[in-house]
mmCIF file of C-alpha atoms and ligand atoms in Angstrom:
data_model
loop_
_atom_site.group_PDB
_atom_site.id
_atom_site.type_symbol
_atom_site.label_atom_id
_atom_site.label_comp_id
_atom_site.label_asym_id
_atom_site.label_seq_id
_atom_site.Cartn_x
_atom_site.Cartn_y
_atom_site.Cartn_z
ATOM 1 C CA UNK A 1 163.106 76.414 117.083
ATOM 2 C CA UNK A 2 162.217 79.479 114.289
ATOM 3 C CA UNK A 3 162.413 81.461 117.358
ATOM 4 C CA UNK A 4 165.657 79.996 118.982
ATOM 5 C CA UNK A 5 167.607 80.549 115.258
ATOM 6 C CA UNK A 6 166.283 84.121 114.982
ATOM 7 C CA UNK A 7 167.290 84.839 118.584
ATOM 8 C CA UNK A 8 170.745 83.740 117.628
ATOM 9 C CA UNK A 9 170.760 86.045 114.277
ATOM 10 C CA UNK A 10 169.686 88.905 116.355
ATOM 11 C CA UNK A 11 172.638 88.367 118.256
ATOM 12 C CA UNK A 12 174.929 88.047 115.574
ATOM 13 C CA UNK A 13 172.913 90.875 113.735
ATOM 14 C CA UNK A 14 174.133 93.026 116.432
ATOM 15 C CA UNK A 15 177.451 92.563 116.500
ATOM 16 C CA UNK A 16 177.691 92.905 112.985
ATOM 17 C CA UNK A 17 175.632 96.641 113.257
ATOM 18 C CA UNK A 18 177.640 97.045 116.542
ATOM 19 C CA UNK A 19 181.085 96.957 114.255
ATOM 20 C CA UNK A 20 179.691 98.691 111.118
ATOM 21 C CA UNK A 21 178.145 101.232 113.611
ATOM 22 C CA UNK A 22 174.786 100.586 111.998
ATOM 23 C CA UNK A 23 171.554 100.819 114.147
ATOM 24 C CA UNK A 24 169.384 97.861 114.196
ATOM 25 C CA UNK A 25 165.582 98.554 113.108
ATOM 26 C CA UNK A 26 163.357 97.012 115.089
ATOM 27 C CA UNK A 27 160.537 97.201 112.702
ATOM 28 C CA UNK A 28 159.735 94.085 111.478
ATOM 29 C CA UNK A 29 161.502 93.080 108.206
ATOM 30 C CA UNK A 30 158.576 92.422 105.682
ATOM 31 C CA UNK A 31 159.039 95.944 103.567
ATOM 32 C CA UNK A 32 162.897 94.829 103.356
ATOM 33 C CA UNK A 33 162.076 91.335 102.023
ATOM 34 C CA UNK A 34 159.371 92.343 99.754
ATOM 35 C CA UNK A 35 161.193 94.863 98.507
ATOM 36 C CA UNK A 36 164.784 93.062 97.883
ATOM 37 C CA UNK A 37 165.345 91.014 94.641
ATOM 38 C CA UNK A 38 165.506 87.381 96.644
ATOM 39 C CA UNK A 39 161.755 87.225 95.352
ATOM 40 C CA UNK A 40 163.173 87.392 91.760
ATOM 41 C CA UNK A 41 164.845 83.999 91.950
ATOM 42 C CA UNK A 42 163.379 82.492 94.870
ATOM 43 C CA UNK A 43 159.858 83.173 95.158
ATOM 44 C CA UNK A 44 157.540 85.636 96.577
ATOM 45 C CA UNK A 45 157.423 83.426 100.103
ATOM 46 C CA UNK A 46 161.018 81.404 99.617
ATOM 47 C CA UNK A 47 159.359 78.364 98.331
ATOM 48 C CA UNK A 48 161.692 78.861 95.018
ATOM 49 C CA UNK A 49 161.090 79.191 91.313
ATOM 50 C CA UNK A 50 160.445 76.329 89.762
ATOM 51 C CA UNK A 51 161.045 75.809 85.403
ATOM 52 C CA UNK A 52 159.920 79.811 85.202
ATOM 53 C CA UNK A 53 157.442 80.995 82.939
ATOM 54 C CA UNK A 54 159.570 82.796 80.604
ATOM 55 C CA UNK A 55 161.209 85.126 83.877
ATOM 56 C CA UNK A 56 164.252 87.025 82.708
ATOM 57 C CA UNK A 57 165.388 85.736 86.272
ATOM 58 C CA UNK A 58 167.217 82.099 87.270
ATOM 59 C CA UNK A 59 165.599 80.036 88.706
ATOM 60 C CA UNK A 60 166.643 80.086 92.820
ATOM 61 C CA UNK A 61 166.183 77.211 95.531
ATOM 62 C CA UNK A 62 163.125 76.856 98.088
ATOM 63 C CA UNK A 63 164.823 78.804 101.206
ATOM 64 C CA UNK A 64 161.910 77.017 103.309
ATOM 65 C CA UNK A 65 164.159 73.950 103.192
ATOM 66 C CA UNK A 66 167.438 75.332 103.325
ATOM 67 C CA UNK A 67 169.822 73.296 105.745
ATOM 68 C CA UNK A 68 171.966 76.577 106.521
ATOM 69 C CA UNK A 69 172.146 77.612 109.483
ATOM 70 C CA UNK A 70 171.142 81.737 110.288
ATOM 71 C CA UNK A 71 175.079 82.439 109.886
ATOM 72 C CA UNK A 72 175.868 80.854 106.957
ATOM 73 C CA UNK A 73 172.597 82.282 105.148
ATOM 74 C CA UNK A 74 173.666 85.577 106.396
ATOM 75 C CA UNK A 75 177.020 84.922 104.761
ATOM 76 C CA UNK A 76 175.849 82.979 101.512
ATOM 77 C CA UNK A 77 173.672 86.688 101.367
ATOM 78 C CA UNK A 78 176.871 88.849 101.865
ATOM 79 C CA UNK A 79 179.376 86.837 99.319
ATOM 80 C CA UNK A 80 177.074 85.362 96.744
ATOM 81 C CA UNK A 81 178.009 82.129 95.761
ATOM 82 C CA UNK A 82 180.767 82.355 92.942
ATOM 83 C CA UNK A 83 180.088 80.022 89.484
ATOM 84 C CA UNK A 84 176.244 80.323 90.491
ATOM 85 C CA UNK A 85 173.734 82.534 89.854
ATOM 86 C CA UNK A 86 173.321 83.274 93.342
ATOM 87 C CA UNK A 87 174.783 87.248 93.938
ATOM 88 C CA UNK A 88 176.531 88.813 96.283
ATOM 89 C CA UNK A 89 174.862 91.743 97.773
ATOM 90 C CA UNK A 90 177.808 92.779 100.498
ATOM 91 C CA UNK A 91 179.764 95.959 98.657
ATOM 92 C CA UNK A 92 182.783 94.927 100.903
ATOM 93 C CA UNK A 93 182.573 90.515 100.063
ATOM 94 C CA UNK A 94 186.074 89.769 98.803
ATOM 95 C CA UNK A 95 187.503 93.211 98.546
ATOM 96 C CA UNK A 96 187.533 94.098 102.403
ATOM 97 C CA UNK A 97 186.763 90.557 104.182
ATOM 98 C CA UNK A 98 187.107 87.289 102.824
ATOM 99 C CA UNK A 99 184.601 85.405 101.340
ATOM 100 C CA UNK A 100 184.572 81.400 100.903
ATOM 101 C CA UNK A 101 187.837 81.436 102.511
ATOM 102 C CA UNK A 102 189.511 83.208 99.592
ATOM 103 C CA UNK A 103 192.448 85.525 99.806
ATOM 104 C CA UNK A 104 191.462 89.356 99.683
ATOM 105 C CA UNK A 105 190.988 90.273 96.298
ATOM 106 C CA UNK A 106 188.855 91.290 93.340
ATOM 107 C CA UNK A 107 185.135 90.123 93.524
ATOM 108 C CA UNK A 108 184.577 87.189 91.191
ATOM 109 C CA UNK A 109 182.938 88.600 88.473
ATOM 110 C CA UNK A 110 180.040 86.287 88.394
ATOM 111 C CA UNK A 111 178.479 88.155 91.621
ATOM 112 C CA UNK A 112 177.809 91.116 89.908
ATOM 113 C CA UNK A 113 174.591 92.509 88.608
ATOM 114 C CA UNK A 114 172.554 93.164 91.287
ATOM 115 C CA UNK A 115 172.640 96.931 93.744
ATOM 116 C CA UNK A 116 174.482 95.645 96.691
ATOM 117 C CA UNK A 117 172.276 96.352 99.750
ATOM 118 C CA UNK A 118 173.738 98.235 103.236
ATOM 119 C CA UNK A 119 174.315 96.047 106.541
ATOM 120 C CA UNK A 120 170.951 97.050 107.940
ATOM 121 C CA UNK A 121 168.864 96.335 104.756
ATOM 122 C CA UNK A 122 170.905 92.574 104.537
ATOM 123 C CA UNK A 123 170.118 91.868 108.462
ATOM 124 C CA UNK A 124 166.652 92.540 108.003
ATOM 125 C CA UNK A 125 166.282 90.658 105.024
ATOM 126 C CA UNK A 126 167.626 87.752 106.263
ATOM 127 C CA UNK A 127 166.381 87.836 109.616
ATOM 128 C CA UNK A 128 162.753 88.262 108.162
ATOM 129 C CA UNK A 129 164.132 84.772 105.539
ATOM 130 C CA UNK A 130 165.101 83.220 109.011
ATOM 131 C CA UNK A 131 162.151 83.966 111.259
ATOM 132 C CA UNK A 132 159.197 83.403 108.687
ATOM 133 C CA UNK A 133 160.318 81.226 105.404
ATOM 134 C CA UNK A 134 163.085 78.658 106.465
ATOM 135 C CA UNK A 135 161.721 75.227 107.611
ATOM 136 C CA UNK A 136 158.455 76.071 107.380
ATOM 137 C CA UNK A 137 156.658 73.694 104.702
ATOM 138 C CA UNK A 138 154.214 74.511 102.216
ATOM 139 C CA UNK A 139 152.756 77.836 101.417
ATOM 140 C CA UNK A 140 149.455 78.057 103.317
ATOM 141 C CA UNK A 141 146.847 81.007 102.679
ATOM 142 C CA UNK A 142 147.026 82.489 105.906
ATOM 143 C CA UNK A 143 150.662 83.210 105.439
ATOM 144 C CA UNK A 144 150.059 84.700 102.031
ATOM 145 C CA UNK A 145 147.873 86.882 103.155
ATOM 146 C CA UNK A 146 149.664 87.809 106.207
ATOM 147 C CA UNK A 147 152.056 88.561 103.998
ATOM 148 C CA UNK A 148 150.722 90.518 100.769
ATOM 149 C CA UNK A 149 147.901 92.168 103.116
ATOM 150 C CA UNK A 150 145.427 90.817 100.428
ATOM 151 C CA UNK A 151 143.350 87.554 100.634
ATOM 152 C CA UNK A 152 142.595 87.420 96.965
ATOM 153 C CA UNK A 153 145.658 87.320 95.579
ATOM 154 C CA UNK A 154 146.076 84.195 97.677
ATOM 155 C CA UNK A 155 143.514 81.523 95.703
ATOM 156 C CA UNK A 156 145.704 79.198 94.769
ATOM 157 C CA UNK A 157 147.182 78.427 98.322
ATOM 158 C CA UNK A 158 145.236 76.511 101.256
HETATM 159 C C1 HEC B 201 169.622 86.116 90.263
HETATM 160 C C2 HEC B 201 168.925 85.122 91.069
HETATM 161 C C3 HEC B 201 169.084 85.189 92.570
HETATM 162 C C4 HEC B 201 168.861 86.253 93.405
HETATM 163 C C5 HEC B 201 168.458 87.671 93.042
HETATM 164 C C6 HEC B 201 169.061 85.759 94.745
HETATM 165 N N1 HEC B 201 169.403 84.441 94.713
HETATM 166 FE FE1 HEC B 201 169.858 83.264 96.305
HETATM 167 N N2 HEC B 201 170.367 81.757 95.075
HETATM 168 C C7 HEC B 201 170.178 81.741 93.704
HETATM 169 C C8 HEC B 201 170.596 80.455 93.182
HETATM 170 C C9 HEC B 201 170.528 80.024 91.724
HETATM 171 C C10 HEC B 201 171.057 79.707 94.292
HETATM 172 C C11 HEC B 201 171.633 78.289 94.269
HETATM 173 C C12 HEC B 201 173.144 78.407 94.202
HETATM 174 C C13 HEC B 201 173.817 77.056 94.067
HETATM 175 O O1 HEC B 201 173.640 76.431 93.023
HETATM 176 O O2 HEC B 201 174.504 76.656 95.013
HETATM 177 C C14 HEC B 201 170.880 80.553 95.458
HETATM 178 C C15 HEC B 201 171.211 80.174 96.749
HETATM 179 C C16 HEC B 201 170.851 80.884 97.883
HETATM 180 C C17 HEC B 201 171.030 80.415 99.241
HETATM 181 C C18 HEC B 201 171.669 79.092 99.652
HETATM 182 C C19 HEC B 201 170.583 78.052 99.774
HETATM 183 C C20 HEC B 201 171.139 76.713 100.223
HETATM 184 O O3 HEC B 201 170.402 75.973 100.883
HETATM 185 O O4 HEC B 201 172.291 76.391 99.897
HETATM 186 C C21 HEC B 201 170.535 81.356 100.069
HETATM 187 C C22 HEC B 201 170.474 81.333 101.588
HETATM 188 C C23 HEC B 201 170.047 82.432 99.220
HETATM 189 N N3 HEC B 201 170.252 82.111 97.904
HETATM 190 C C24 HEC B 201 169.438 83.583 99.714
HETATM 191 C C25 HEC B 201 169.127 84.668 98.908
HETATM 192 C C26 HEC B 201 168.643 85.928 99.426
HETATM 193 C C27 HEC B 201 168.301 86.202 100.886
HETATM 194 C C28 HEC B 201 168.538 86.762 98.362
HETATM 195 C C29 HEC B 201 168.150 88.226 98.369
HETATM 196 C C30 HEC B 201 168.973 89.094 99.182
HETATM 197 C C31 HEC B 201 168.904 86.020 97.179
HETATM 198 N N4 HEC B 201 169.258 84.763 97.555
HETATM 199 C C32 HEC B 201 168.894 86.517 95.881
HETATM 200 C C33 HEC B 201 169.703 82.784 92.943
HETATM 201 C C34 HEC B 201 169.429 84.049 93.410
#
């Protein structure tokens, strides 16, 4: 299934770097992720922040048990989701294609805040969300430590 979804955001992944003219990396995505804000607001492994210990950040949604589908992640990524604290990290969301079926226009000012990231960076990113995080269940230690490259920061999970 994980495999089936990230099939079909490749696809879609490369029509979207086949229009902006982008390449596709083929590396895997795991520098992108770690290095993107998601993490901020929704956890290090998209399990989400729960009543944060004093984070600057809001608190963000477990991804793992998202219902979107690969598409409308990729699109909830690219035009934020205005009145939320959930940003929009497409440069071109409302200005040059619509977002949330909204007329062309100025970006709702709610979305701002965060460095808006280029097509490639946003594929990867969620392609990486989509193929390792969503629908999985809880955090296990192998996957931490797949993930950090580090066992021992990975006590607390089984
Ligand atoms: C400043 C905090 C913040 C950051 C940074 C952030 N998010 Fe969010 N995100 C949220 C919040 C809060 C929501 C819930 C919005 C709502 O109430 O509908 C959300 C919702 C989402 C959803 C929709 C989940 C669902 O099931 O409806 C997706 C997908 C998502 N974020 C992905 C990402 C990704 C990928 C990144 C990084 C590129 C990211 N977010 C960065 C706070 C954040």
């Amino acid at each position: 299934m994980g495999r089936t979804r990230n099939v079909a955001l490749m696809a879609f992944g490369v029509c979207l770097g086949f229009w902006s003219g982008a390449a596709l990396a083929q590396d895997d995505g795991r520098d992108a992720w770690l290095l993107a804000p998601c993490s901020s607001c929704h956890g290090t492994f998209a399990d989400g922040v729960k009543e944060d210990g004093g984070s600057e950040f809001p608190d963000g949604p477990s991804l793992r048990r998202t219902r979107l589908d690969p598409e409308e992640i990729l699109m909830t990524v690219r035009c934020g989701r205005p009145g939320t604290p959930m940003p929009s990290f497409d440069p071109g969301a409302y200005t040059e294609f619509a977002c949330h079926d909204l007329p062309l226009g100025p970006r709702p000012e709610t979305l701002f805040g965060f460095p808006p990231m280029d097509d490639r960076t946003i594929l990867e990113v969620v392609d990486f969300l989509v193929a390792n995080f969503v629908g999985k269940g809880r955090v296990t230690r192998d996957e931490c430590t797949r993930l950090l490259g580090r066992a021992d920061l990975c006590g607390e999970y089984r």
